[in-house]
């Protein structure tokens, strides 16, 4: 699935700045040209996406939820 196929209008490209890992949930800080966007996602998703500081991602913002897609 391409990022264009996702129905979320607020998309912010950025790089992972910091990952604070927890047993179940992790906090991901994404540095964008407009500032830091923080997402809380499952630690399993962090591993599945192979996210690391410096990884390029797109923060997909809908209402109060922030999702990440690795570029």
Short mmCIF file of C-alpha atoms in Angstrom, two decimals:
data_model
loop_
_atom_site.label_atom_id
_atom_site.label_comp_id
_atom_site.label_asym_id
_atom_site.label_seq_id
_atom_site.Cartn_x
_atom_site.Cartn_y
_atom_site.Cartn_z
CA UNK A 1 0.00 0.00 0.00
CA UNK A 2 1.39 3.40 -0.90
CA UNK A 3 1.20 6.36 1.46
CA UNK A 4 -1.02 8.13 -1.12
CA UNK A 5 -3.62 5.38 -0.60
CA UNK A 6 -4.09 6.30 3.06
CA UNK A 7 -7.01 8.64 3.73
CA UNK A 8 -5.26 10.98 6.16
CA UNK A 9 -4.80 14.58 5.08
CA UNK A 10 -2.34 15.70 7.74
CA UNK A 11 0.93 14.00 6.84
CA UNK A 12 4.26 15.24 8.17
CA UNK A 13 7.55 13.86 6.85
CA UNK A 14 10.35 13.68 9.35
CA UNK A 15 13.07 11.63 10.99
CA UNK A 16 12.89 9.68 14.23
CA UNK A 17 14.73 11.75 16.82
CA UNK A 18 14.25 9.59 19.92
CA UNK A 19 12.60 6.32 20.94
CA UNK A 20 11.62 5.68 24.55
CA UNK A 21 10.91 1.94 24.68
CA UNK A 22 8.48 0.33 27.06
CA UNK A 23 7.46 -3.30 27.46
CA UNK A 24 4.21 -2.81 25.53
CA UNK A 25 4.15 0.81 24.30
CA UNK A 26 6.93 3.07 23.06
CA UNK A 27 7.11 6.83 22.59
CA UNK A 28 8.53 8.03 19.28
CA UNK A 29 9.66 11.65 18.78
CA UNK A 30 9.70 12.65 15.11
CA UNK A 31 11.52 15.80 14.04
CA UNK A 32 9.70 17.59 11.21
CA UNK A 33 10.42 20.95 9.56
CA UNK A 34 7.56 22.32 11.72
CA UNK A 35 8.70 20.88 15.05
CA UNK A 36 8.52 17.64 17.02
CA UNK A 37 5.57 15.26 16.64
CA UNK A 38 5.28 12.55 19.28
CA UNK A 39 3.54 9.23 18.72
CA UNK A 40 2.82 6.40 21.14
CA UNK A 41 2.77 3.06 19.32
CA UNK A 42 3.22 -0.55 20.34
CA UNK A 43 6.77 -1.72 20.89
CA UNK A 44 5.96 -4.59 18.53
CA UNK A 45 5.29 -2.00 15.79
CA UNK A 46 8.60 -0.28 16.54
CA UNK A 47 10.31 -3.63 15.99
CA UNK A 48 8.22 -4.58 12.92
CA UNK A 49 8.97 -1.20 11.28
CA UNK A 50 12.63 -1.48 12.35
CA UNK A 51 12.47 2.10 13.63
CA UNK A 52 15.71 3.65 14.82
CA UNK A 53 16.83 7.23 15.45
CA UNK A 54 17.37 8.71 11.99
CA UNK A 55 14.71 6.54 10.29
CA UNK A 56 12.65 8.55 7.80
CA UNK A 57 8.93 8.33 8.54
CA UNK A 58 5.64 10.03 7.82
CA UNK A 59 3.53 11.03 10.82
CA UNK A 60 -0.13 10.56 9.88
CA UNK A 61 -2.33 12.71 12.09
CA UNK A 62 -6.07 12.13 12.39
CA UNK A 63 -7.98 13.64 15.33
CA UNK A 64 -5.89 12.88 18.44
CA UNK A 65 -4.11 9.84 16.97
CA UNK A 66 -0.66 9.90 15.38
CA UNK A 67 0.40 6.93 13.25
CA UNK A 68 3.78 6.36 11.62
CA UNK A 69 4.74 4.92 8.24
CA UNK A 70 8.37 4.18 7.45
CA UNK A 71 9.64 5.66 4.17
#
